[in-house]
Amino acid sequence: MKLVQQQILRDLQSQNGEQMLKHYTQIYFYYYKKLIILQNNNFECKVISLQRWIDYKLIAKLGYGTSSEVIKAQSIASNEIVAIKCMKKVFQTIDEVNEFREIPILRKLQNHDHIINLFEVLFDENTWRFSLVFELMEQNLYELIKDRQILLEQDKIKSYMYQLLKAIDFIHKNNLFHRCIVPENILLQGDHLKLAGMGSCKSIYFQHPQTDYIDARWYRAPEVLLTDGYYDRKMDIWGAGCVLFEITALYPLFPGNNEFDQINKIHNILGTPNPKVLDRFRKHASHMEINFPPKVGTGFENLIPYAPKDLVDLIKQMLIYDPEERIDATQALRHPYFKELRDQEQYKLLGTSLQSIKLQEKLDEEEQKNCRTLPKQILFKKPNQILQNSIKNKKQQLQDTVKLPPLTKQQAYGPIYFQNKETKKQSAQHEYILQGKKANLGNLKKNIRQK
Ligand SMILES: Nc1ncnc2c1ncn2[C@@H]1O[C@H](COP(=O)(O)OP(=O)(O)OP(=O)(O)O)[C@@H](O)[C@H]1O
């Protein structure tokens, strides 16, 4: 293993390191307290710095999964309480490390409101074991309903299912499927739901048949139970349908004791699948003889008579035998059962857009104000200038008109030239008035004095 690591490092350090990366697909290794993840899908090289275990104080055990033990712990640096998922597996070969898909999958699915947040990765250099540090959630759906005597409010059931389907839709749109939609993997913080248990997630591009084992029998879709691994993302919808029934009834719909009992329990309620669907399953079922005597199911509606019709219809569509006919996550989110929640979202959106419209209006108003002050200066400068200019022009005109034409003393004063000052003035005034011109007496006086 060391040799492989050294080779990769040499490649990375070499001049054509990027070229060399093309040869590797999802390789993780530990080097100088750093976890190096190489994914060649898009020549991405990620380095996750590792916190050490001593940075956390263990508080309590939270739960167990097939592959891990989950512990409640407190960060010594920040005091934050977290959930640490300690993987049971000890990685002994590079292939085993390569098969550990949970980290890249979690990273791909981060930043969604209904998917659990991964904070960091711990690595025990002595034992070669990974631990994943997550945000801590209050409880899972199973814990919420297990000892409950009173039914959950319909609003809550609807809201949980809407959030769960949003998480599933997001996973499916990322070309993955979860494969373990069970109440234990559905976590709650108050009424906010987040999906965990991403360890079982798989790419939809994996070649059939799927060979690895899936736990959680009660939530297993018929195609998972009956075929040799020919199933896809629609199996998550079956699981979610079983969960929807369970949070409505407070008990599981198909609690099979083993695989055969599981198939039986499904047939008892839904009846046996139609021959066309059975034929399709048969094509990919070498491990068992699919030859069921036809049976009509009892239906599940009578088990939850208090449930709204829309809810019952949604479960029916999620539990359709044929995966191709079964509703998908996007369609389920558009089911009439969720109309109210969709409307609320629309109103919220509308609220935010109204807010942004108002904000925009305010901004526009401000801008207009600024514009008004700007053009004010420009606009009012202009008329002012025009006004000033016209005043100037008028003044000029006036001055022009007032400018006395060169007059002889005789013309100016005529016969009164030698009269006394006062009479001279009056006479000149009179003269100009006679000429139809305004007399500028000041100038006139000046002229007279000069003359
Ligand atoms: N972030 C968390 N906050 C609180 N509890 C958690 C958290 N993550 C997991 N748990 C609890 O630990 C249990 C096991 O976690 P998880 O399902 O992730 O482990 P797993 O080994 O992947 O299990 P499996 O493979 O069986 O699904 C969960 O059922 C849940 O109750």
Short mmCIF file of C-alpha atoms and ligand atoms in Angstrom, two decimals:
data_model
loop_
_atom_site.label_atom_id
_atom_site.label_comp_id
_atom_site.label_asym_id
_atom_site.label_seq_id
_atom_site.Cartn_x
_atom_site.Cartn_y
_atom_site.Cartn_z
CA MET A 1 0.00 0.00 0.00
CA LYS A 2 2.82 2.38 0.92
CA LEU A 3 4.32 1.78 -2.53
CA VAL A 4 1.05 2.79 -4.20
CA GLN A 5 0.91 5.97 -2.14
CA GLN A 6 4.51 6.84 -2.92
CA GLN A 7 3.86 6.27 -6.60
CA ILE A 8 0.82 8.57 -6.53
CA LEU A 9 2.79 11.23 -4.70
CA ARG A 10 5.63 10.98 -7.19
CA ASP A 11 3.10 11.36 -9.98
CA LEU A 12 1.54 14.34 -8.31
CA GLN A 13 4.87 16.00 -7.79
CA SER A 14 6.02 15.30 -11.32
CA GLN A 15 5.64 17.96 -13.97
CA ASN A 16 2.83 16.16 -15.70
CA GLY A 17 1.11 15.38 -12.42
CA GLU A 18 -2.26 16.42 -13.74
CA GLN A 19 -1.93 14.03 -16.63
CA MET A 20 -1.02 11.23 -14.25
CA LEU A 21 -4.16 11.89 -12.21
CA LYS A 22 -6.21 10.65 -15.12
CA HIS A 23 -5.22 7.14 -14.16
CA TYR A 24 -6.82 7.29 -10.74
CA THR A 25 -10.43 7.12 -9.72
CA GLN A 26 -11.35 8.04 -6.17
CA ILE A 27 -8.19 7.25 -4.33
CA TYR A 28 -7.94 8.25 -0.73
CA PHE A 29 -4.80 8.13 1.26
CA TYR A 30 -3.37 9.55 4.36
CA TYR A 31 -0.24 11.59 4.11
CA TYR A 32 1.28 13.82 6.76
CA LYS A 33 -2.01 14.16 8.66
CA LYS A 34 -3.89 15.01 5.50
CA LEU A 35 -6.41 12.86 3.77
CA ILE A 36 -5.84 13.11 0.08
CA ILE A 37 -8.77 12.26 -2.12
CA LEU A 38 -8.17 11.98 -5.80
CA GLN A 39 -11.15 11.78 -8.06
CA ASN A 40 -10.37 11.67 -11.70
CA ASN A 41 -13.94 12.28 -12.90
CA ASN A 42 -13.07 15.92 -13.39
CA PHE A 43 -9.40 15.74 -12.47
CA GLU A 44 -10.23 16.92 -9.04
CA CYS A 45 -7.71 16.58 -6.28
CA LYS A 46 -9.15 17.23 -2.85
CA VAL A 47 -7.15 17.44 0.31
CA ILE A 48 -9.16 17.17 3.48
CA SER A 49 -7.23 18.26 6.52
CA LEU A 50 -7.82 15.95 9.40
CA GLN A 51 -8.76 16.81 12.91
CA ARG A 52 -7.52 14.44 15.51
CA TRP A 53 -9.68 12.47 17.84
CA ILE A 54 -8.20 14.26 20.83
CA ASP A 55 -9.99 17.39 19.65
CA TYR A 56 -13.29 15.88 20.82
CA LYS A 57 -14.73 14.89 24.19
CA LEU A 58 -17.02 11.86 23.91
CA ILE A 59 -20.41 12.29 25.60
CA ALA A 60 -22.67 9.33 24.75
CA LYS A 61 -23.55 6.67 22.23
CA LEU A 62 -26.29 7.79 19.87
CA GLY A 63 -26.99 4.82 17.68
CA TYR A 64 -25.69 1.97 15.58
CA GLY A 65 -25.76 1.34 11.90
CA THR A 66 -24.66 -1.72 9.97
CA SER A 67 -21.34 -0.11 9.22
CA SER A 68 -20.84 2.28 12.09
CA GLU A 69 -21.38 3.40 15.63
CA VAL A 70 -22.59 6.97 16.14
CA ILE A 71 -21.32 8.91 19.14
CA LYS A 72 -22.36 12.24 20.62
CA ALA A 73 -19.24 14.35 21.23
CA GLN A 74 -18.16 17.89 21.99
CA SER A 75 -15.50 19.83 20.16
CA ILE A 76 -12.92 21.03 22.68
CA ALA A 77 -12.06 24.07 20.56
CA SER A 78 -15.59 25.34 19.85
CA ASN A 79 -17.72 23.52 22.48
CA GLU A 80 -20.04 22.53 19.65
CA ILE A 81 -21.88 19.25 20.19
CA VAL A 82 -21.62 16.97 17.18
CA ALA A 83 -22.44 13.44 16.07
CA ILE A 84 -19.39 11.37 15.14
CA LYS A 85 -20.01 8.35 12.97
CA CYS A 86 -17.15 5.91 13.63
CA MET A 87 -16.77 3.45 10.81
CA LYS A 88 -16.35 -0.12 11.96
CA LYS A 89 -14.27 -1.06 8.96
CA VAL A 90 -10.51 -1.14 9.15
CA PHE A 91 -9.15 -0.31 5.71
CA GLN A 92 -6.40 -2.71 4.79
CA THR A 93 -6.00 -2.31 1.06
CA ILE A 94 -6.23 0.60 -1.31
CA ASP A 95 -9.19 -1.11 -3.00
CA GLU A 96 -11.11 -1.09 0.25
CA VAL A 97 -10.38 2.60 0.65
CA ASN A 98 -11.55 3.18 -2.90
CA GLU A 99 -14.83 1.45 -2.18
CA PHE A 100 -15.57 3.82 0.69
CA ARG A 101 -17.90 6.13 -1.18
CA GLU A 102 -19.56 7.96 1.68
CA ILE A 103 -17.18 10.95 1.81
CA PRO A 104 -17.36 12.00 -1.86
CA ILE A 105 -21.10 11.30 -1.90
CA LEU A 106 -21.68 13.41 1.19
CA ARG A 107 -19.56 16.19 -0.26
CA LYS A 108 -21.56 16.09 -3.47
CA LEU A 109 -24.83 16.26 -1.54
CA GLN A 110 -23.90 19.05 0.89
CA ASN A 111 -25.67 22.39 1.04
CA HIS A 112 -29.16 20.95 0.84
CA ASP A 113 -31.71 21.88 3.49
CA HIS A 114 -32.74 18.26 4.03
CA ILE A 115 -29.44 16.38 3.83
CA ILE A 116 -27.27 15.94 6.90
CA ASN A 117 -24.22 18.26 7.08
CA LEU A 118 -20.75 16.75 7.20
CA PHE A 119 -18.32 18.93 9.17
CA GLU A 120 -15.08 17.01 8.90
CA VAL A 121 -13.34 13.66 8.59
CA LEU A 122 -11.27 12.10 11.33
CA PHE A 123 -8.73 9.46 10.59
CA ASP A 124 -7.06 7.16 13.07
CA GLU A 125 -3.58 6.67 11.74
CA ASN A 126 -2.93 3.70 14.01
CA THR A 127 -6.01 1.68 13.13
CA TRP A 128 -6.72 3.04 9.64
CA ARG A 129 -10.31 3.80 10.52
CA PHE A 130 -12.38 6.78 9.41
CA SER A 131 -14.84 8.75 11.46
CA LEU A 132 -17.19 11.35 10.06
CA VAL A 133 -18.20 14.40 12.10
CA PHE A 134 -21.79 15.52 11.44
CA GLU A 135 -24.12 18.17 12.77
CA LEU A 136 -26.05 16.67 15.70
CA MET A 137 -29.76 16.00 15.25
CA GLU A 138 -32.30 15.49 18.02
CA GLN A 139 -33.85 12.17 17.09
CA ASN A 140 -34.80 9.94 14.18
CA LEU A 141 -38.32 9.21 12.86
CA TYR A 142 -38.34 5.76 14.44
CA GLU A 143 -37.60 7.26 17.87
CA LEU A 144 -40.37 9.82 17.29
CA ILE A 145 -43.07 7.19 16.76
CA LYS A 146 -41.91 4.10 18.62
CA ASP A 147 -43.68 4.65 21.95
CA ARG A 148 -46.30 7.04 20.71
CA GLN A 149 -49.92 6.43 21.70
CA ILE A 150 -51.45 9.42 19.91
CA LEU A 151 -51.36 9.79 16.14
CA LEU A 152 -49.10 12.44 14.67
CA GLU A 153 -50.87 15.58 13.47
CA GLN A 154 -51.67 15.40 9.76
CA ASP A 155 -49.78 18.66 9.15
CA LYS A 156 -46.61 17.16 10.59
CA ILE A 157 -46.92 13.96 8.58
CA LYS A 158 -47.34 16.02 5.43
CA SER A 159 -44.43 18.31 6.24
CA TYR A 160 -42.06 15.40 7.10
CA MET A 161 -42.94 13.60 3.88
CA TYR A 162 -42.53 16.76 1.80
CA GLN A 163 -39.05 17.37 3.28
CA LEU A 164 -38.07 13.73 2.82
CA LEU A 165 -39.17 13.73 -0.83
CA LYS A 166 -37.21 16.92 -1.41
CA ALA A 167 -34.07 15.19 -0.09
CA ILE A 168 -34.73 12.11 -2.24
CA ASP A 169 -35.43 14.27 -5.30
CA PHE A 170 -32.14 16.10 -4.75
CA ILE A 171 -30.22 12.81 -4.44
CA HIS A 172 -31.86 11.43 -7.59
CA LYS A 173 -31.16 14.61 -9.51
CA ASN A 174 -27.50 14.12 -8.59
CA ASN A 175 -27.65 10.74 -10.33
CA LEU A 176 -27.48 8.84 -7.06
CA PHE A 177 -29.98 6.81 -5.11
CA HIS A 178 -30.07 6.34 -1.36
CA ARG A 179 -31.05 2.66 -1.08
CA CYS A 180 -31.89 2.80 2.62
CA ILE A 181 -34.91 5.03 3.16
CA VAL A 182 -35.92 3.85 6.63
CA PRO A 183 -37.21 5.77 9.67
CA GLU A 184 -33.83 5.38 11.44
CA ASN A 185 -32.04 7.32 8.70
CA ILE A 186 -34.54 10.16 8.75
CA LEU A 187 -33.38 12.64 11.38
CA LEU A 188 -35.25 15.48 13.02
CA GLN A 189 -34.25 18.70 14.70
CA GLY A 190 -37.54 20.07 15.95
CA ASP A 191 -39.70 19.73 12.85
CA HIS A 192 -36.82 20.15 10.44
CA LEU A 193 -36.02 16.90 8.70
CA LYS A 194 -32.66 15.78 7.32
CA LEU A 195 -31.79 12.54 5.60
CA ALA A 196 -28.71 10.63 6.85
CA GLY A 197 -27.26 7.16 6.20
CA MET A 198 -25.56 8.11 2.93
CA GLY A 199 -23.23 5.13 3.26
CA SER A 200 -25.65 3.08 1.19
CA CYS A 201 -25.97 5.69 -1.59
CA LYS A 202 -24.99 4.51 -5.04
CA SER A 203 -24.60 6.01 -8.48
CA ILE A 204 -27.40 5.27 -10.92
CA TYR A 205 -24.68 4.50 -13.46
CA PHE A 206 -23.54 1.38 -11.61
CA GLN A 207 -23.91 -1.59 -13.91
CA HIS A 208 -26.69 -4.03 -13.11
CA PRO A 209 -26.90 -6.25 -11.23
CA GLN A 210 -26.25 -4.47 -7.93
CA THR A 211 -24.24 -6.92 -5.93
CA ASP A 212 -23.96 -5.43 -2.48
CA TYR A 213 -26.33 -6.25 0.30
CA ILE A 214 -29.14 -3.94 1.35
CA ASP A 215 -30.44 -4.00 4.87
CA ALA A 216 -33.80 -2.79 6.18
CA ARG A 217 -36.02 -5.57 4.84
CA TRP A 218 -39.37 -3.96 5.76
CA TYR A 219 -38.75 -1.08 3.38
CA ARG A 220 -37.36 -3.13 0.51
CA ALA A 221 -39.07 -2.73 -2.85
CA PRO A 222 -40.37 -5.84 -4.71
CA GLU A 223 -37.71 -5.45 -7.44
CA VAL A 224 -35.03 -5.58 -4.71
CA LEU A 225 -36.61 -8.66 -3.12
CA LEU A 226 -37.38 -10.56 -6.32
CA THR A 227 -34.59 -9.77 -8.82
CA ASP A 228 -30.86 -10.39 -8.72
CA GLY A 229 -30.05 -6.74 -8.17
CA TYR A 230 -32.03 -5.12 -11.00
CA TYR A 231 -33.32 -2.07 -9.24
CA ASP A 232 -32.82 1.67 -9.49
CA ARG A 233 -33.80 4.94 -7.83
CA LYS A 234 -37.50 4.01 -7.71
CA MET A 235 -36.66 1.70 -4.81
CA ASP A 236 -36.26 4.86 -2.67
CA ILE A 237 -39.85 5.81 -3.48
CA TRP A 238 -41.13 2.44 -2.27
CA GLY A 239 -39.18 2.93 0.99
CA ALA A 240 -40.60 6.45 1.39
CA GLY A 241 -44.14 5.09 0.76
CA CYS A 242 -43.65 2.55 3.57
CA VAL A 243 -42.36 5.36 5.83
CA LEU A 244 -45.40 7.53 4.99
CA PHE A 245 -47.73 4.70 6.01
CA GLU A 246 -45.73 4.08 9.19
CA ILE A 247 -45.76 7.68 10.43
CA THR A 248 -49.51 7.77 9.72
CA ALA A 249 -50.38 4.44 11.39
CA LEU A 250 -47.50 4.35 13.92
CA TYR A 251 -46.66 0.76 12.91
CA PRO A 252 -44.85 -0.70 9.87
CA LEU A 253 -46.86 -1.76 6.81
CA PHE A 254 -44.82 -4.84 5.82
CA PRO A 255 -42.95 -6.15 8.88
CA GLY A 256 -41.57 -9.33 7.28
CA ASN A 257 -39.60 -11.79 9.40
CA ASN A 258 -37.50 -12.97 6.47
CA GLU A 259 -37.36 -12.41 2.72
CA PHE A 260 -40.21 -14.87 1.93
CA ASP A 261 -42.34 -13.53 4.73
CA GLN A 262 -41.61 -10.04 3.44
CA ILE A 263 -42.90 -10.93 -0.04
CA ASN A 264 -45.94 -12.59 1.55
CA LYS A 265 -46.77 -9.58 3.68
CA ILE A 266 -46.66 -7.36 0.59
CA HIS A 267 -48.94 -9.78 -1.31
CA ASN A 268 -51.39 -9.93 1.59
CA ILE A 269 -51.95 -6.21 1.39
CA LEU A 270 -51.31 -5.26 -2.25
CA GLY A 271 -52.17 -8.61 -3.86
CA THR A 272 -49.80 -10.38 -6.24
CA PRO A 273 -48.34 -8.31 -9.08
CA ASN A 274 -49.97 -8.57 -12.51
CA PRO A 275 -48.47 -11.22 -14.87
CA LYS A 276 -46.69 -8.61 -17.03
CA VAL A 277 -44.76 -7.22 -14.06
CA LEU A 278 -44.07 -10.71 -12.75
CA ASP A 279 -42.62 -11.63 -16.15
CA ARG A 280 -40.30 -8.66 -16.03
CA PHE A 281 -39.10 -9.60 -12.53
CA ARG A 282 -38.73 -13.22 -13.63
CA LYS A 283 -36.24 -12.25 -16.35
CA HIS A 284 -33.79 -11.09 -13.70
CA ALA A 285 -34.53 -13.59 -10.95
CA SER A 286 -32.30 -16.57 -10.94
CA HIS A 287 -32.19 -16.98 -7.17
CA MET A 288 -35.86 -17.80 -6.72
CA GLU A 289 -38.80 -19.20 -8.58
CA ILE A 290 -41.33 -16.47 -9.11
CA ASN A 291 -44.52 -18.44 -9.24
CA PHE A 292 -47.04 -17.02 -6.87
CA PRO A 293 -50.65 -18.20 -6.77
CA PRO A 294 -52.69 -15.08 -7.64
CA LYS A 295 -53.94 -13.28 -4.58
CA VAL A 296 -56.13 -10.23 -4.05
CA GLY A 297 -54.79 -7.95 -1.36
CA THR A 298 -56.75 -6.51 1.54
CA GLY A 299 -55.52 -2.98 0.75
CA PHE A 300 -54.05 -0.65 3.35
CA GLU A 301 -56.76 2.05 3.27
CA ASN A 302 -58.83 0.27 5.94
CA LEU A 303 -55.76 0.26 8.21
CA ILE A 304 -55.70 4.05 8.22
CA PRO A 305 -59.40 5.04 7.84
CA TYR A 306 -58.67 8.44 9.41
CA ALA A 307 -56.10 9.36 6.73
CA PRO A 308 -56.98 11.99 4.13
CA LYS A 309 -57.77 10.66 0.64
CA ASP A 310 -54.82 12.46 -0.93
CA LEU A 311 -52.43 10.79 1.49
CA VAL A 312 -53.86 7.35 0.69
CA ASP A 313 -53.59 8.06 -3.03
CA LEU A 314 -49.96 9.15 -2.69
CA ILE A 315 -49.06 5.94 -0.80
CA LYS A 316 -50.81 3.91 -3.51
CA GLN A 317 -48.71 5.59 -6.20
CA MET A 318 -45.50 5.12 -4.23
CA LEU A 319 -46.24 1.43 -3.74
CA ILE A 320 -46.91 0.50 -7.37
CA TYR A 321 -45.24 -2.85 -8.10
CA ASP A 322 -43.80 -1.87 -11.46
CA PRO A 323 -40.92 0.56 -10.84
CA GLU A 324 -41.52 2.13 -14.24
CA GLU A 325 -45.12 2.92 -13.33
CA ARG A 326 -44.26 4.02 -9.80
CA ILE A 327 -44.35 7.79 -9.19
CA ASP A 328 -40.93 9.50 -9.01
CA ALA A 329 -39.78 12.02 -6.41
CA THR A 330 -40.42 15.09 -8.57
CA GLN A 331 -43.93 13.89 -9.45
CA ALA A 332 -44.62 13.01 -5.81
CA LEU A 333 -43.71 16.54 -4.75
CA ARG A 334 -46.33 17.77 -7.22
CA HIS A 335 -49.04 15.44 -5.87
CA PRO A 336 -52.26 17.21 -4.72
CA TYR A 337 -51.48 16.02 -1.16
CA PHE A 338 -48.75 18.69 -0.96
CA LYS A 339 -50.72 21.50 -2.62
CA GLU A 340 -51.00 23.46 0.60
CA LEU A 341 -47.25 23.29 1.23
CA ARG A 342 -46.45 24.22 -2.34
CA ASP A 343 -48.83 27.19 -2.05
CA GLN A 344 -47.17 28.25 1.19
CA GLU A 345 -43.80 28.11 -0.56
CA GLN A 346 -45.21 30.17 -3.41
CA TYR A 347 -46.53 32.76 -0.98
CA LYS A 348 -43.16 32.83 0.74
CA LEU A 349 -41.47 33.20 -2.61
CA LEU A 350 -43.99 35.81 -3.57
CA GLY A 351 -43.37 37.50 -0.20
CA THR A 352 -39.66 37.55 -0.88
CA SER A 353 -40.20 38.72 -4.41
CA LEU A 354 -42.66 41.32 -3.15
CA GLN A 355 -40.04 42.34 -0.63
CA SER A 356 -37.47 42.49 -3.37
CA ILE A 357 -39.91 44.40 -5.56
CA LYS A 358 -40.43 46.84 -2.68
CA LEU A 359 -36.68 47.01 -2.19
CA GLN A 360 -36.25 47.57 -5.90
CA GLU A 361 -38.90 50.27 -5.80
CA LYS A 362 -37.11 51.92 -2.90
CA LEU A 363 -33.83 51.69 -4.76
CA ASP A 364 -35.51 53.07 -7.87
CA GLU A 365 -36.96 55.88 -5.81
CA GLU A 366 -33.54 56.63 -4.32
CA GLU A 367 -32.02 56.47 -7.74
CA GLN A 368 -34.69 58.73 -9.12
CA LYS A 369 -34.09 61.12 -6.25
CA ASN A 370 -30.40 61.10 -7.08
CA CYS A 371 -31.25 61.43 -10.74
CA ARG A 372 -33.58 64.25 -9.92
CA THR A 373 -30.87 66.04 -8.01
CA LEU A 374 -28.39 65.37 -10.76
CA PRO A 375 -30.56 66.56 -13.63
CA LYS A 376 -31.77 69.27 -11.29
CA GLN A 377 -28.29 70.65 -11.39
CA ILE A 378 -28.05 70.00 -15.07
CA LEU A 379 -31.63 70.91 -15.93
CA PHE A 380 -31.75 73.94 -13.73
CA LYS A 381 -28.33 75.02 -14.79
CA LYS A 382 -29.51 74.99 -18.33
CA PRO A 383 -32.57 77.22 -17.89
CA ASN A 384 -30.52 79.33 -15.53
CA GLN A 385 -27.89 79.66 -18.15
CA ILE A 386 -30.53 80.25 -20.77
CA LEU A 387 -32.17 82.71 -18.46
CA GLN A 388 -28.86 84.27 -17.61
CA ASN A 389 -27.94 84.29 -21.25
CA SER A 390 -31.24 85.78 -22.25
CA ILE A 391 -30.91 88.31 -19.45
CA LYS A 392 -27.38 88.97 -20.64
CA ASN A 393 -28.66 89.25 -24.18
CA LYS A 394 -31.46 91.50 -23.12
CA LYS A 395 -29.01 93.59 -21.12
CA GLN A 396 -26.79 93.65 -24.15
CA GLN A 397 -29.74 94.59 -26.33
CA LEU A 398 -30.69 97.20 -23.85
CA GLN A 399 -27.14 98.43 -23.70
CA ASP A 400 -27.09 98.35 -27.49
CA THR A 401 -30.28 100.30 -27.62
CA VAL A 402 -29.05 102.60 -24.89
CA LYS A 403 -25.73 103.09 -26.63
CA LEU A 404 -26.16 106.47 -28.01
CA PRO A 405 -25.69 106.93 -31.69
CA PRO A 406 -23.03 109.45 -32.39
CA LEU A 407 -25.02 112.65 -32.32
CA THR A 408 -23.88 116.11 -32.93
CA LYS A 409 -24.40 118.56 -30.07
CA GLN A 410 -26.96 120.19 -32.20
CA GLN A 411 -28.75 116.88 -32.82
CA ALA A 412 -28.55 116.00 -29.22
CA TYR A 413 -29.50 119.13 -27.63
CA GLY A 414 -30.69 121.26 -30.49
CA PRO A 415 -31.90 124.65 -29.65
CA ILE A 416 -31.79 123.94 -25.96
CA TYR A 417 -28.03 123.22 -25.94
CA PHE A 418 -27.24 126.38 -24.11
CA GLN A 419 -30.09 126.22 -21.64
CA ASN A 420 -29.44 125.58 -18.01
CA LYS A 421 -28.45 122.06 -16.86
CA GLU A 422 -31.89 121.08 -15.77
CA THR A 423 -33.52 122.17 -18.97
CA LYS A 424 -30.75 120.49 -20.93
CA LYS A 425 -31.48 117.24 -19.18
CA GLN A 426 -35.19 117.48 -19.79
CA SER A 427 -34.60 118.51 -23.33
CA ALA A 428 -32.31 115.53 -24.00
CA GLN A 429 -34.79 113.22 -22.36
CA HIS A 430 -37.46 114.66 -24.46
CA GLU A 431 -35.33 114.25 -27.56
CA TYR A 432 -34.75 110.55 -26.88
CA ILE A 433 -38.31 109.88 -26.02
CA LEU A 434 -39.16 111.48 -29.26
CA GLN A 435 -36.76 109.14 -31.02
CA GLY A 436 -38.54 106.24 -29.32
CA LYS A 437 -35.47 105.23 -27.36
CA LYS A 438 -35.04 104.90 -23.66
CA ALA A 439 -32.68 107.42 -22.35
CA ASN A 440 -29.87 106.28 -20.16
CA LEU A 441 -29.62 109.35 -18.14
CA GLY A 442 -26.37 108.34 -16.49
CA ASN A 443 -24.67 107.89 -19.81
CA LEU A 444 -26.38 110.88 -21.16
CA LYS A 445 -25.12 112.96 -18.23
CA LYS A 446 -21.64 111.56 -18.80
CA ASN A 447 -21.86 112.40 -22.46
CA ILE A 448 -23.07 115.83 -21.71
CA ARG A 449 -20.27 116.36 -19.17
CA GLN A 450 -17.68 115.11 -21.63
CA LYS A 451 -19.06 117.34 -24.30
N1 LIG B 1 -26.10 13.46 12.83
C1 LIG B 1 -26.72 12.64 13.65
N2 LIG B 1 -27.34 13.13 14.73
C2 LIG B 1 -27.99 12.29 15.58
N3 LIG B 1 -28.08 10.96 15.39
C3 LIG B 1 -27.48 10.42 14.33
C4 LIG B 1 -26.77 11.23 13.40
N4 LIG B 1 -26.29 10.43 12.42
C5 LIG B 1 -26.69 9.19 12.74
N5 LIG B 1 -27.39 9.16 13.88
C6 LIG B 1 -27.98 7.98 14.52
O1 LIG B 1 -27.13 6.88 14.32
C7 LIG B 1 -27.80 5.84 13.60
C8 LIG B 1 -26.85 5.22 12.60
O2 LIG B 1 -26.42 6.18 11.66
P1 LIG B 1 -26.25 5.85 10.12
O3 LIG B 1 -27.52 5.31 9.61
O4 LIG B 1 -25.67 7.01 9.45
O5 LIG B 1 -25.20 4.71 10.20
P2 LIG B 1 -24.92 3.57 9.15
O6 LIG B 1 -23.83 2.73 9.67
O7 LIG B 1 -24.75 4.20 7.80
O8 LIG B 1 -26.25 2.80 9.14
P3 LIG B 1 -26.86 2.00 7.98
O9 LIG B 1 -25.77 1.68 7.04
O10 LIG B 1 -27.44 0.82 8.69
O11 LIG B 1 -27.91 2.95 7.44
C9 LIG B 1 -28.99 6.53 12.92
O12 LIG B 1 -30.07 5.66 12.88
C10 LIG B 1 -29.30 7.71 13.83
O13 LIG B 1 -30.26 7.39 14.78
#
